[in-house]
Coordinates of C-alpha atoms (C1' of nucleotides) in Angstrom, one line a residue:
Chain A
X1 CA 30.3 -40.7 -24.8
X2 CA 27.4 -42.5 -24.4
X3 CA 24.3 -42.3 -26.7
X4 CA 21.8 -40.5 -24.2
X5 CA 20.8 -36.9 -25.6
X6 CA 18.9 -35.0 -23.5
X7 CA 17.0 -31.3 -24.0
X8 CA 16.7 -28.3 -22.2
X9 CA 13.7 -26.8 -23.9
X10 CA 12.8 -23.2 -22.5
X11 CA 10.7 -21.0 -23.8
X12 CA 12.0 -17.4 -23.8
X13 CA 10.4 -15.2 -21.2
X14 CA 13.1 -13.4 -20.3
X15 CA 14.3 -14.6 -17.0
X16 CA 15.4 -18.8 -15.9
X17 CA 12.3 -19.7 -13.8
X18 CA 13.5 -21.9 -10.6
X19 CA 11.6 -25.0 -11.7
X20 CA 12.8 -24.3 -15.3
X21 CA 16.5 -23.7 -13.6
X22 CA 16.0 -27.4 -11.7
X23 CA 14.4 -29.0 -14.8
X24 CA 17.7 -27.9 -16.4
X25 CA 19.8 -29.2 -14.2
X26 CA 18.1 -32.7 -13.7
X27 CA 18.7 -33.0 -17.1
X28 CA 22.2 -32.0 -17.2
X29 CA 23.2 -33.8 -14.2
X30 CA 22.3 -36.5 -16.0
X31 CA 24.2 -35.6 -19.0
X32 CA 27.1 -35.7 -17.2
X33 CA 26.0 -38.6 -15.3
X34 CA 25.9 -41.2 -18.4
X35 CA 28.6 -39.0 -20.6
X36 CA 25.6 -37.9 -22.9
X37 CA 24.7 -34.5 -24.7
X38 CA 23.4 -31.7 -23.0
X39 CA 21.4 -30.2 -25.5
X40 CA 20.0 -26.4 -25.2
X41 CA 17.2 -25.9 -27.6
X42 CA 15.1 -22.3 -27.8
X43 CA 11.5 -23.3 -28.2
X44 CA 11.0 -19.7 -29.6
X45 CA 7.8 -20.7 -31.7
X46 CA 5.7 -17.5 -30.5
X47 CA 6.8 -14.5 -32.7
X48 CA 6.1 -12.7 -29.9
X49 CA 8.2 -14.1 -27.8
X50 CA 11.1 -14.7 -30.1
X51 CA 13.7 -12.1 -28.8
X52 CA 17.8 -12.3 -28.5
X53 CA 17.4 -10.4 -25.2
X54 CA 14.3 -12.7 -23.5
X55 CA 16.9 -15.8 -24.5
X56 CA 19.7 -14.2 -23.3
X57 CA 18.8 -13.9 -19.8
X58 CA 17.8 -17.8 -19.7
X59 CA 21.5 -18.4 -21.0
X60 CA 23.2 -15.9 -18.9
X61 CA 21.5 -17.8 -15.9
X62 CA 21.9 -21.4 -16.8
X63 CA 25.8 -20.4 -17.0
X64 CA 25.8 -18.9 -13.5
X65 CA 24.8 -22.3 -12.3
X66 CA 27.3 -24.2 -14.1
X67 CA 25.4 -25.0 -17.0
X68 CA 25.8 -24.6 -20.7
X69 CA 24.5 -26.5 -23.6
X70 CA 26.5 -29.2 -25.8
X71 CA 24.7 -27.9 -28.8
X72 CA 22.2 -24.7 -29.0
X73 CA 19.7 -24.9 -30.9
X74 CA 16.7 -22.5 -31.7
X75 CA 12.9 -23.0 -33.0
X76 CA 12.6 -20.3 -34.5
X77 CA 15.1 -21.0 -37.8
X78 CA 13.0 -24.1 -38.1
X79 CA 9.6 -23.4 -39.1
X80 CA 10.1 -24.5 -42.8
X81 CA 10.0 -28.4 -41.2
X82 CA 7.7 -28.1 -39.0
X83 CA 5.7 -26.3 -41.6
X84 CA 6.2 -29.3 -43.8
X85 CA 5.3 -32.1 -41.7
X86 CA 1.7 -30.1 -40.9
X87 CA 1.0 -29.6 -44.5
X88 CA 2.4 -33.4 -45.1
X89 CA -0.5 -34.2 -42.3
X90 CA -3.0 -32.6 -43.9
X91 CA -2.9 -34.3 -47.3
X92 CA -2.5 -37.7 -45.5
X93 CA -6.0 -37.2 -43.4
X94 CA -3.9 -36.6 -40.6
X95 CA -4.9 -32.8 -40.0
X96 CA -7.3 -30.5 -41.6
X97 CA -7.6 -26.6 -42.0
X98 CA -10.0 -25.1 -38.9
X99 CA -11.3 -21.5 -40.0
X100 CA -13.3 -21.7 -36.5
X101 CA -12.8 -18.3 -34.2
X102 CA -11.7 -19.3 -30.5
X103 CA -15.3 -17.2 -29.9
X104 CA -17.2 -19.5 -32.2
X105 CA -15.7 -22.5 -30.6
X106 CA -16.6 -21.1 -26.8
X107 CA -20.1 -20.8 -27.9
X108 CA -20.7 -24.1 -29.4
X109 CA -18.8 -25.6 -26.4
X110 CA -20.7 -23.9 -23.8
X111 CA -24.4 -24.6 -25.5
X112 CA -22.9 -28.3 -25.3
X113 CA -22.7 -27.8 -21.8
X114 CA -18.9 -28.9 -22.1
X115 CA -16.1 -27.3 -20.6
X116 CA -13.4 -27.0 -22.6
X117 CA -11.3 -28.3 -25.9
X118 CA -12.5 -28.5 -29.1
X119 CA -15.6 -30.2 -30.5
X120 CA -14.4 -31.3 -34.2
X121 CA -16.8 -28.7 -36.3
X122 CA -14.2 -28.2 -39.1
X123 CA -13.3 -32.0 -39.5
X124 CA -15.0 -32.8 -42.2
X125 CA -15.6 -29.6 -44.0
X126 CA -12.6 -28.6 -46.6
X127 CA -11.3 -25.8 -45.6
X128 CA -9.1 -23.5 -47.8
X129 CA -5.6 -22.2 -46.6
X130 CA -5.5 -18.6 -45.6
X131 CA -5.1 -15.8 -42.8
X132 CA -6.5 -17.0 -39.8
X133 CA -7.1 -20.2 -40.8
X134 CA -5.4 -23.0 -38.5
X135 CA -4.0 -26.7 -38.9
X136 CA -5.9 -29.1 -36.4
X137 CA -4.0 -32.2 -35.9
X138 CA -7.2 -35.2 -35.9
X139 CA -6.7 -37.2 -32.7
X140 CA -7.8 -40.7 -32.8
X141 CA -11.1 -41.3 -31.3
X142 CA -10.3 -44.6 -29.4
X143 CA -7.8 -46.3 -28.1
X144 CA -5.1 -45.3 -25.4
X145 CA -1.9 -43.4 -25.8
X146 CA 0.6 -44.5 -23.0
X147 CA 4.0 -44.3 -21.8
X148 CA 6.0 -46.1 -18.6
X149 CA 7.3 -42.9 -17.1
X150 CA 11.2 -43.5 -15.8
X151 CA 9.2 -41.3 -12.5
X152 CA 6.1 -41.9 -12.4
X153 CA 5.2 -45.6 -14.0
X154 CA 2.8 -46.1 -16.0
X155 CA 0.5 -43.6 -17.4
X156 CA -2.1 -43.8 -20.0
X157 CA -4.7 -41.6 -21.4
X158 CA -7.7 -42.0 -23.2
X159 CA -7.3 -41.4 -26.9
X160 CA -11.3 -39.9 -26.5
X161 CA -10.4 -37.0 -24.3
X162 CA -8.0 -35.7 -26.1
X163 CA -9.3 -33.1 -28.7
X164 CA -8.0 -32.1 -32.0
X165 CA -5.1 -29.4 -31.2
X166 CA -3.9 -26.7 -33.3
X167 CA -0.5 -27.5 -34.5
X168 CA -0.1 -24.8 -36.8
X169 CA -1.8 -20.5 -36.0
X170 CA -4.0 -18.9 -37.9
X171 CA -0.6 -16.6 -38.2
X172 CA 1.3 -19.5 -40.2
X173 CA 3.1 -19.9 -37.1
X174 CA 3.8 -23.9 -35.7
X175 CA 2.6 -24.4 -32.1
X176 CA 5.2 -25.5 -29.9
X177 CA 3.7 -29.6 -29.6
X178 CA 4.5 -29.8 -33.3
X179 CA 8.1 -28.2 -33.2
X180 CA 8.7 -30.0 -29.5
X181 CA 7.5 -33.5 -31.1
X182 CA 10.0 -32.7 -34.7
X183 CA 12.7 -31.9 -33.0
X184 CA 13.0 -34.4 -30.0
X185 CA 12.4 -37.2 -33.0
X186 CA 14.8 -35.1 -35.5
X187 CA 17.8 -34.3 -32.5
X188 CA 17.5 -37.9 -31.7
X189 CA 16.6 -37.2 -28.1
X190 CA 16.6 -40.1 -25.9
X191 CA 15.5 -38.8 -22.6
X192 CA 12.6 -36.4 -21.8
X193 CA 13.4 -35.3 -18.4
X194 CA 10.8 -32.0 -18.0
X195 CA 8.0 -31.2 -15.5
X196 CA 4.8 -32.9 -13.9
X197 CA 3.2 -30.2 -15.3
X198 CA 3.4 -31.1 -19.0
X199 CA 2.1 -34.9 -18.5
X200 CA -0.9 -34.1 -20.1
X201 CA 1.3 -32.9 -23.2
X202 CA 2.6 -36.0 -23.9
X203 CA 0.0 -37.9 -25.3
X204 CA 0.1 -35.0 -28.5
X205 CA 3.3 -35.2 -28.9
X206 CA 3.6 -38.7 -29.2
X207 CA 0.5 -39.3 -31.1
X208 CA 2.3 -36.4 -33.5
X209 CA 5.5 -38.6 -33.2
X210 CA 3.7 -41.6 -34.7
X211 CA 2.5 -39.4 -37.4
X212 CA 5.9 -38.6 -38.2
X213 CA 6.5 -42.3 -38.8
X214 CA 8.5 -43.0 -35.9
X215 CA 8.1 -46.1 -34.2
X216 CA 9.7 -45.5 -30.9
X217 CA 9.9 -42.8 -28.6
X218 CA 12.1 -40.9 -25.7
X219 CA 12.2 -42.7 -22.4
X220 CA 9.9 -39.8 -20.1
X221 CA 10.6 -38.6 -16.5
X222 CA 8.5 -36.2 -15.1
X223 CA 9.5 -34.3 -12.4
X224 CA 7.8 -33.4 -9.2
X225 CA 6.8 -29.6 -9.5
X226 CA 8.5 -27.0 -7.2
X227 CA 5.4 -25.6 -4.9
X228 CA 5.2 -22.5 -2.5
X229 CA 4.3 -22.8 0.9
X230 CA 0.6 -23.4 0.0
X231 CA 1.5 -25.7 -2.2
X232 CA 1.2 -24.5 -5.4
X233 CA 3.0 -24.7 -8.3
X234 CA 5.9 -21.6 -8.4
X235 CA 4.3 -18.8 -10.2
X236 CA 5.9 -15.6 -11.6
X237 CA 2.9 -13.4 -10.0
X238 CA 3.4 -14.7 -6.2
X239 CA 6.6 -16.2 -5.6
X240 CA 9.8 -15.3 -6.1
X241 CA 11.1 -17.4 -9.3
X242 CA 13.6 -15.5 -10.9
X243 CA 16.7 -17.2 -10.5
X244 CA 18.6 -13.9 -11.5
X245 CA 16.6 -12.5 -8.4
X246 CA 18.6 -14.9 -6.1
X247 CA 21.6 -14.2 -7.5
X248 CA 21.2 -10.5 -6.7
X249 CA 20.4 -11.3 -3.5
X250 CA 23.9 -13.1 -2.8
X251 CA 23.1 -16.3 -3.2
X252 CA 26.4 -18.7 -4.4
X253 CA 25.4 -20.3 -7.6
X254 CA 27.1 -24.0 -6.4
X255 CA 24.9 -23.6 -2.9
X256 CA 21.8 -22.9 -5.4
X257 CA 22.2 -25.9 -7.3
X258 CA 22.9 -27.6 -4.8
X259 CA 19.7 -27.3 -2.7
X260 CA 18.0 -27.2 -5.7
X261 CA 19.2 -31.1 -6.9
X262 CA 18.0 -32.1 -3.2
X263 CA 14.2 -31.2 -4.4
X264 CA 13.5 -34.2 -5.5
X265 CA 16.0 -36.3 -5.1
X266 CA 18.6 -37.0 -2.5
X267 CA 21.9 -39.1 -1.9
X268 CA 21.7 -42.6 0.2
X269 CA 23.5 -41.7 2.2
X270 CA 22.0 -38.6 3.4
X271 CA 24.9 -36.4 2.9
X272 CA 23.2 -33.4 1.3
X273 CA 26.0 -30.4 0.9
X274 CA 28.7 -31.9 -1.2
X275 CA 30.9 -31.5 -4.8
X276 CA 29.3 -31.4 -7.8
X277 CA 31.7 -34.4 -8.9
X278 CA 29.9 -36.5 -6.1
X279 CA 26.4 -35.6 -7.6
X280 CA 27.2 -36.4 -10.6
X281 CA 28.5 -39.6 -9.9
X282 CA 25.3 -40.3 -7.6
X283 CA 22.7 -39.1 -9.5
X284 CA 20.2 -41.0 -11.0
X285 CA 16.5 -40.1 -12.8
X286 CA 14.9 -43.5 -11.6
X287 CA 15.9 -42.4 -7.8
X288 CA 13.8 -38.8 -8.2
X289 CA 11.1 -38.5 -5.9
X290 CA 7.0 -38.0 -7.2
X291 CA 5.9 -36.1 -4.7
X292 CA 5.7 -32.2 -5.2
X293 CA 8.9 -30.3 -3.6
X294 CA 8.2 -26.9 -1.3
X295 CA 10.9 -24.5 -2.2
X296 CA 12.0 -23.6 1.1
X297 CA 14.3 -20.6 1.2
X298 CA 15.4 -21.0 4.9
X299 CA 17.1 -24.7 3.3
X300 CA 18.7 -22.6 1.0
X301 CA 20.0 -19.9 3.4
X302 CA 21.7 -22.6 5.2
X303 CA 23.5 -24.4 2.2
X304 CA 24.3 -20.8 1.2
X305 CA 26.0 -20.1 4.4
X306 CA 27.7 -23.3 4.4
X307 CA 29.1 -22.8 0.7
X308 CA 30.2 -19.0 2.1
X309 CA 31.9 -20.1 5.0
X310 CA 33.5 -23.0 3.0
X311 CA 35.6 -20.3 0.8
X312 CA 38.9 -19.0 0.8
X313 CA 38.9 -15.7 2.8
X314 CA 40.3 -13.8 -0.4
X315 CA 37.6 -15.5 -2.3
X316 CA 35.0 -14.7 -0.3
X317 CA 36.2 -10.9 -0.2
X318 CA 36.5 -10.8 -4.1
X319 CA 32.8 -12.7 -4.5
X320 CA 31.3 -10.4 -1.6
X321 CA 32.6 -7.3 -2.7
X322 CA 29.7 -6.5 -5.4
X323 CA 27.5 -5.6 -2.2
X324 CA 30.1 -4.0 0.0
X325 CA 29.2 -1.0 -0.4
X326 CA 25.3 -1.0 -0.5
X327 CA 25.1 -0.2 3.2
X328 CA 24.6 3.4 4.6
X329 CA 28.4 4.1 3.9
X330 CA 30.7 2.8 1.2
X331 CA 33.3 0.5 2.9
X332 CA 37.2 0.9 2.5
X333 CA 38.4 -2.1 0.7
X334 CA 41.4 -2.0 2.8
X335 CA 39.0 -2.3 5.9
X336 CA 36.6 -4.9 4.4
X337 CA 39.7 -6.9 4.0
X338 CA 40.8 -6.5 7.5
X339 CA 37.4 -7.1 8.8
X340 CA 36.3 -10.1 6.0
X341 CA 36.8 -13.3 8.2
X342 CA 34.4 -12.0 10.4
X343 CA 32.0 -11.1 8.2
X344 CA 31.9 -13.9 6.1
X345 CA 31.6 -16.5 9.8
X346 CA 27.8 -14.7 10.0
X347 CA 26.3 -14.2 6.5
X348 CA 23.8 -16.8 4.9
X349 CA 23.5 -14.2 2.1
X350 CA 26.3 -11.5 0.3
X351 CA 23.7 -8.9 0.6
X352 CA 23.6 -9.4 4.5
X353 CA 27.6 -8.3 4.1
X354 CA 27.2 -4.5 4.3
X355 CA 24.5 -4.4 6.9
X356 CA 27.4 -5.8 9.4
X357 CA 29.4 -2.8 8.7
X358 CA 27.3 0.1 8.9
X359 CA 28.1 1.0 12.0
X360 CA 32.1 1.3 11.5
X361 CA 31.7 3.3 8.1
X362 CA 28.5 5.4 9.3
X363 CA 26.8 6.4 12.3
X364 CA 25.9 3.6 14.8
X365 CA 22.4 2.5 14.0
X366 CA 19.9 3.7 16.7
X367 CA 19.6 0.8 19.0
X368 CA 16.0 -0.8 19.7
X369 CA 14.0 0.5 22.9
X370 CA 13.8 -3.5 23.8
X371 CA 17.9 -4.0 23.6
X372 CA 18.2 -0.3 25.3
X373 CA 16.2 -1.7 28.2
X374 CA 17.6 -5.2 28.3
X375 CA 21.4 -4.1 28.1
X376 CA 21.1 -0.7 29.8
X377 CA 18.9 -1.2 32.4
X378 CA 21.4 -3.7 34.3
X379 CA 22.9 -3.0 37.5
X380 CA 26.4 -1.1 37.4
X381 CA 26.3 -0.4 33.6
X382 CA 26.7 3.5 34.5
X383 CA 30.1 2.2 36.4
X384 CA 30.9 0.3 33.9
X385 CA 30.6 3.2 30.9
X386 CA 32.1 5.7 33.0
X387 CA 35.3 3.5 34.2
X388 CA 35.8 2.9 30.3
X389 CA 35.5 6.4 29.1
X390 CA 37.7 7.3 31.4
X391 CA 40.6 4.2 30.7
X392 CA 40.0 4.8 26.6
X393 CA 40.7 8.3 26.7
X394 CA 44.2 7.4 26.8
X395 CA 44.8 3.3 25.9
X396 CA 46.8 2.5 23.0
X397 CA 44.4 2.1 19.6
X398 CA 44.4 -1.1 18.9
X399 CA 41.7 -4.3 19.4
X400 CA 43.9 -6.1 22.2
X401 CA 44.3 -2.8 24.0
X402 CA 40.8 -2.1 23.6
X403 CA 39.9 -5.6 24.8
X404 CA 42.2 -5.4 28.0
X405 CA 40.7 -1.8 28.9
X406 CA 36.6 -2.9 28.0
X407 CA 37.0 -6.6 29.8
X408 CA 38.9 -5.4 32.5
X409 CA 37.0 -2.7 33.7
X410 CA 34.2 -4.9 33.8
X411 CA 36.2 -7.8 35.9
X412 CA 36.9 -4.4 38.1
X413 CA 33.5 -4.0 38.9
X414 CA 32.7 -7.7 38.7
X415 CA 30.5 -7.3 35.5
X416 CA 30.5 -7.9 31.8
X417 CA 31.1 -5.1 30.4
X418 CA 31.2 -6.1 26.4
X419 CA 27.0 -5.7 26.1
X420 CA 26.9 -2.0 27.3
X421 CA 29.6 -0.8 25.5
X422 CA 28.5 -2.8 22.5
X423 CA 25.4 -1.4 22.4
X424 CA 26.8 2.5 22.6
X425 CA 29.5 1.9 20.2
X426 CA 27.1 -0.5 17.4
X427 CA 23.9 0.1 18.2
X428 CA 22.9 -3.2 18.3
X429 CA 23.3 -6.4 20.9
X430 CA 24.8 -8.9 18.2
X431 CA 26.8 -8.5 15.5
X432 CA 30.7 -8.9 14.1
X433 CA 33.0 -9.7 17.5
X434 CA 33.5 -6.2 18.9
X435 CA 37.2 -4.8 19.4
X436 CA 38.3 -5.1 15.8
X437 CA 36.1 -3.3 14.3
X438 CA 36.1 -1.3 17.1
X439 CA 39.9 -0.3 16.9
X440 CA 39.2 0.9 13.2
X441 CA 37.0 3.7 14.4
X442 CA 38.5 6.9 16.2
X443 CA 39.1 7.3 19.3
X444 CA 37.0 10.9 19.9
X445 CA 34.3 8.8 17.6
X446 CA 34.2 5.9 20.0
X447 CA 34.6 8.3 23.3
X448 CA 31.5 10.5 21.8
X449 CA 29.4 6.9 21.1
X450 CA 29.9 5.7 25.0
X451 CA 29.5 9.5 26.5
X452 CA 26.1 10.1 24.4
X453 CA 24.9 6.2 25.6
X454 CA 26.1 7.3 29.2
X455 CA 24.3 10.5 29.4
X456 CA 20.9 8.7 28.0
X457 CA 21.2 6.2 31.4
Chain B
rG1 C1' -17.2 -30.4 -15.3
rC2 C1' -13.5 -33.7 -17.7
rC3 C1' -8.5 -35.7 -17.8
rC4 C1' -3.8 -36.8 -15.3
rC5 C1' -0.8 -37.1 -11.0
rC6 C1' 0.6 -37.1 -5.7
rA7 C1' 0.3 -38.7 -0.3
rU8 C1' 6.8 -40.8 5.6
rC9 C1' 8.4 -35.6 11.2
rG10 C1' 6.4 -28.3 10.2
rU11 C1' 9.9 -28.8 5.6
rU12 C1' 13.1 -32.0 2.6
rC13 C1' 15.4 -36.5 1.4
rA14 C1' 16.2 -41.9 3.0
rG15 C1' 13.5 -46.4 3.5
rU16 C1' 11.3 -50.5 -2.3
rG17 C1' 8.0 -57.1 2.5
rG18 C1' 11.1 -58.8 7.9
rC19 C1' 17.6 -55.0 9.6
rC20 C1' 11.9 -49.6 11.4
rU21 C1' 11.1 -49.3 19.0
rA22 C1' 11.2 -45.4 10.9
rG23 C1' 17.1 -42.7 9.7
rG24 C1' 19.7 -37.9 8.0
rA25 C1' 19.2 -32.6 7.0
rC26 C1' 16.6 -27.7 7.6
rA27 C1' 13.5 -25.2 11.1
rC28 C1' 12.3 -25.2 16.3
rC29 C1' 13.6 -26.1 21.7
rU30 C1' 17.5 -27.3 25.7
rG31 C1' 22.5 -27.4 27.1
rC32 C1' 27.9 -26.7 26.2
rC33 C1' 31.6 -23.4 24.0
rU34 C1' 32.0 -17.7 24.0
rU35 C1' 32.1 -11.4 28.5
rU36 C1' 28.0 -10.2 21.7
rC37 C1' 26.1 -12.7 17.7
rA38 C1' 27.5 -16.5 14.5
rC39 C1' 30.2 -21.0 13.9
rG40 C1' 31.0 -25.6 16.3
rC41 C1' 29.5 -29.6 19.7
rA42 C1' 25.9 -32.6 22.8
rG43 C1' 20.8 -33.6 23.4
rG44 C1' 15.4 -32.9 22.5
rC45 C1' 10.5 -32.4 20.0
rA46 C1' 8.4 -34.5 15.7
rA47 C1' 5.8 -38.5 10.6
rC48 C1' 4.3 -43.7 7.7
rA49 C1' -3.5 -39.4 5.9
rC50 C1' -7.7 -43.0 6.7
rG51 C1' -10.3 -47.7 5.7
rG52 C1' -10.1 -52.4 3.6
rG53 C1' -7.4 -56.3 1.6
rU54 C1' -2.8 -59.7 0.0
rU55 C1' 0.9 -62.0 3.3
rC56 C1' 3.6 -65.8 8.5
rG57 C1' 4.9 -60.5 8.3
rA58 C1' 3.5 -54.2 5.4
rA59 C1' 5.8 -47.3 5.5
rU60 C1' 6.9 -50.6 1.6
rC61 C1' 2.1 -54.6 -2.9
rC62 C1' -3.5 -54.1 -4.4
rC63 C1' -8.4 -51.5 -3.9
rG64 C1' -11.3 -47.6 -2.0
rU65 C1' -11.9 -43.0 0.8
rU66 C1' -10.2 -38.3 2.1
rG67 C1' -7.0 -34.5 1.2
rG68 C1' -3.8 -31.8 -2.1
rG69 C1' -1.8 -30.5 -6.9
rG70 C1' -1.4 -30.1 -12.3
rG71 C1' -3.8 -29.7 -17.0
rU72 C1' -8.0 -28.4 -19.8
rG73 C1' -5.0 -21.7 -25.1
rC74 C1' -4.1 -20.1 -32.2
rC75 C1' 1.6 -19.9 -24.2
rA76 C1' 5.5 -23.4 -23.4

RNA sequence: GCCCCCAUCGUUCAGUGGCCUAGGACACCUGCCUUUCACGCAGGCAACACGGGUUCGAAUCCCGUUGGGGGUGCCA
């Protein structure tokens, strides 16, 4: 066991955000990685937002991908310290009481002509505790506050720019740079490993860090953000972000994590789709990438097709079987067993499974007027239809039966015959390979299907 | 506005001064396999944003420009 601690540090919202579900798992890769601790802490320091059900679902999700913490902890039973430290602040200079409204504050801003933070009004004025009033932590007004990021080298901000920040609410509640700055410093974390997104946190957080008398800080590594196809940062409103939304959709949680460690980083070698083990081994925080990742689902599809046609048939059946029945028609287990393997050769998603079967369990989807055209309007076809209405009436039920009578009528006629007789029995031009699925059906059922696309000719 | 960050094929990752006529993967295109589709296989298309330096030598180092993004809450 190594001495590396590193933090997942969601806030609870009620769902695992992807980037939140990558940050996570950059940070327990390398965990594992080193042989550290993988620690899961709640940063639950909105009342509002303090819910066993919003957390839950951010649990619930980390452990679908794998994930679960070394320790839990949660911000919420901790306010007492945080509490402390601010008040601790306050008598040393460090802070002072603000009774400022957020209006009062915009007004005096905007007749500035400045855009945004806060200008100081309450610094030197003694203000009394009470309801509504908040703790300002007093940042310095020169010098730099830097850090050399593991990702990003060197960064440094001006110790001018950055305004006096509420660390404690007018409600009594601590604001989450206090609690975040306590508890990496208190939980001895040694790596920060969190998104591009808070950079321009750090500099509070270890300005508060000092404060707290510590003379050293976490090694940080900011991570690329996840963008859409416009490149923008994943957001809840646009983009699909819910990592329980993918799940639902029949993704594989091991094909999920895996494209989502190749956002930002990737192996030497190239070889993207492989065993966790591997990653684990490989994986490194100086090797991540700095440039912004676009979540592309069609990547994913293809790792998620991989992963399915990398299982164990049974598997597959028992991981598929959620969405079985979602189609027009429930599906017989005993059939979806039979007709699994071909199934699971041409799905990138579990929710694609049902779709494939429609047309054995239900009616036979009405085919398109394009694939009508294409398929139907060939020479012969009404040959073709007629000679195996005629053979099936009769032919032993089973697929190699049905395969002689279908294939050899056509080499009869000196045509293929599968893509007419595919379209009247399925409805469709492509799908699972036609005779065995076929031979599940009933003979009058198939006779009707090939009669009704022969008298449309 | 101010602060911070980013910049290799359409996308993603590799490449850390010479091995690069820049490699892998996804997507796309073409064949092969197959009397469907998918899988598989063989090919193809396709990038170092621009301009200055530094150096014998730059995708790799420095500066600038342009473009993009993030932040700027009593959310995290």
């Amino acid at each position: 066991m190594s001495g590396v601690r590193v933090r997942f540090s969601p806030a609870p919202t009620g769902y695992l955000h992807l980037g939140s579900a990558r940050s996570a798992l950059f940070n327990w890769l390398y965990a594992r990685h080193v042989g550290g601790t993988f620690v899961l802490r709640i940063e639950d320091t909105d009342p509002d937002r303090s819910r066993d059900d919003l957390i839950d679902a951010i649990v619930e999700n980390l452990a679908w991908l794998g994930m679960e913490g070394d320790e839990i902890h949660r911000q919420s039973v901790r306010f007492d310290a945080y509490l402390e430290v601010a008040e601790d602040f306050v008598t040393r200079g460090l802070a002072y009481r603000c009774d400022c409204t957020q209006e009062a504050v915009k007004e005096r801003l905007a007749a500035a002509g400045s855009a945004g933070g806060y200008d100081g009004f309450c610094r030197d004025r003694t203000v009394a505790a009470g309801p509504g009033v908040v703790i300002r932590f007093r940042t310095p007004d020169e010098g730099t506050t830097a850090w050399d990021d593991v990702i990003r080298g060197h960064v440094s901000f001006e110790n001018a720019v950055l305004e006096d920040f509420v660390i404690v609410r007018g409600n009594g509640a601590p604001m989450f740079h206090l609690a975040n700055a306590y508890d990496d410093l208190d939980m001895k974390i040694t790596h920060v490993i969190r998104g591009e997104d808070l950079v321009n946190t750090t500099p509070r957080v270890l300005l508060l860090r000092e404060a707290m008398g510590a003379d050293d800080h976490p090694v940080y590594a900011h991570l690329p953000l996840i963008v859409n196809e416009k490149r923008q940062k994943l957001s809840k409103r646009r983009d699909d972000v819910s990592v329980g939304d993918y799940r639902d959709r029949g993704y594989l949680p091991e094909a999920m994590r895996n494209y989502l460690i190749t956002l930002g980083w990737g192996p030497k070698d190239g070889i993207e789709i492989r065993p966790l083990a591997e990653i684990i081994e490989l994986f490194d925080i100086v090797d991540i990438n700095k440039a912004p990742a676009f979540f592309d689902v069609k990547k994913l599809d293809h790792f998620n097709g991989e992963y399915i046609r990398a299982l164990p048939t049974e598997e597959f059946v028992a991981r598929s079987t959620p969405w079985r029945d979602s189609g027009a028609a429930p599906v017989p287990p005993d059939l979806y067993e039979r007709l699994a393997p071909f199934v699971q050769q041409r799905v990138k998603r579990l929710d694609e499974v049902a779709g494939l079967l429609d047309w054995v369990v239900a009616d036979a989807p009405e085919p398109t007027p394009e694939d009508w055209r294409k398929v139907m309007g060939a020479d012969g076809v009404a040959d073709v239809l007629d000679g195996v209405i005629e053979k099936l009436a009769d032919a032993p039920w089973d697929s190699a039966s049905l395969e002689q009578v279908v294939l050899g009528v056509g080499e009869e006629l000196g045509r293929k015959s599968q893509l007419p007789v595919r379209l009247a029995v399925t409805g469709a031009r492509a799908g699972l390979p036609l005779f065995e699925p076929m031979a599940e059906l009933d003979r009058d059922v198939v006779l009707e299907r090939l009669r009704s696309a022969r008298a449309k000719l």
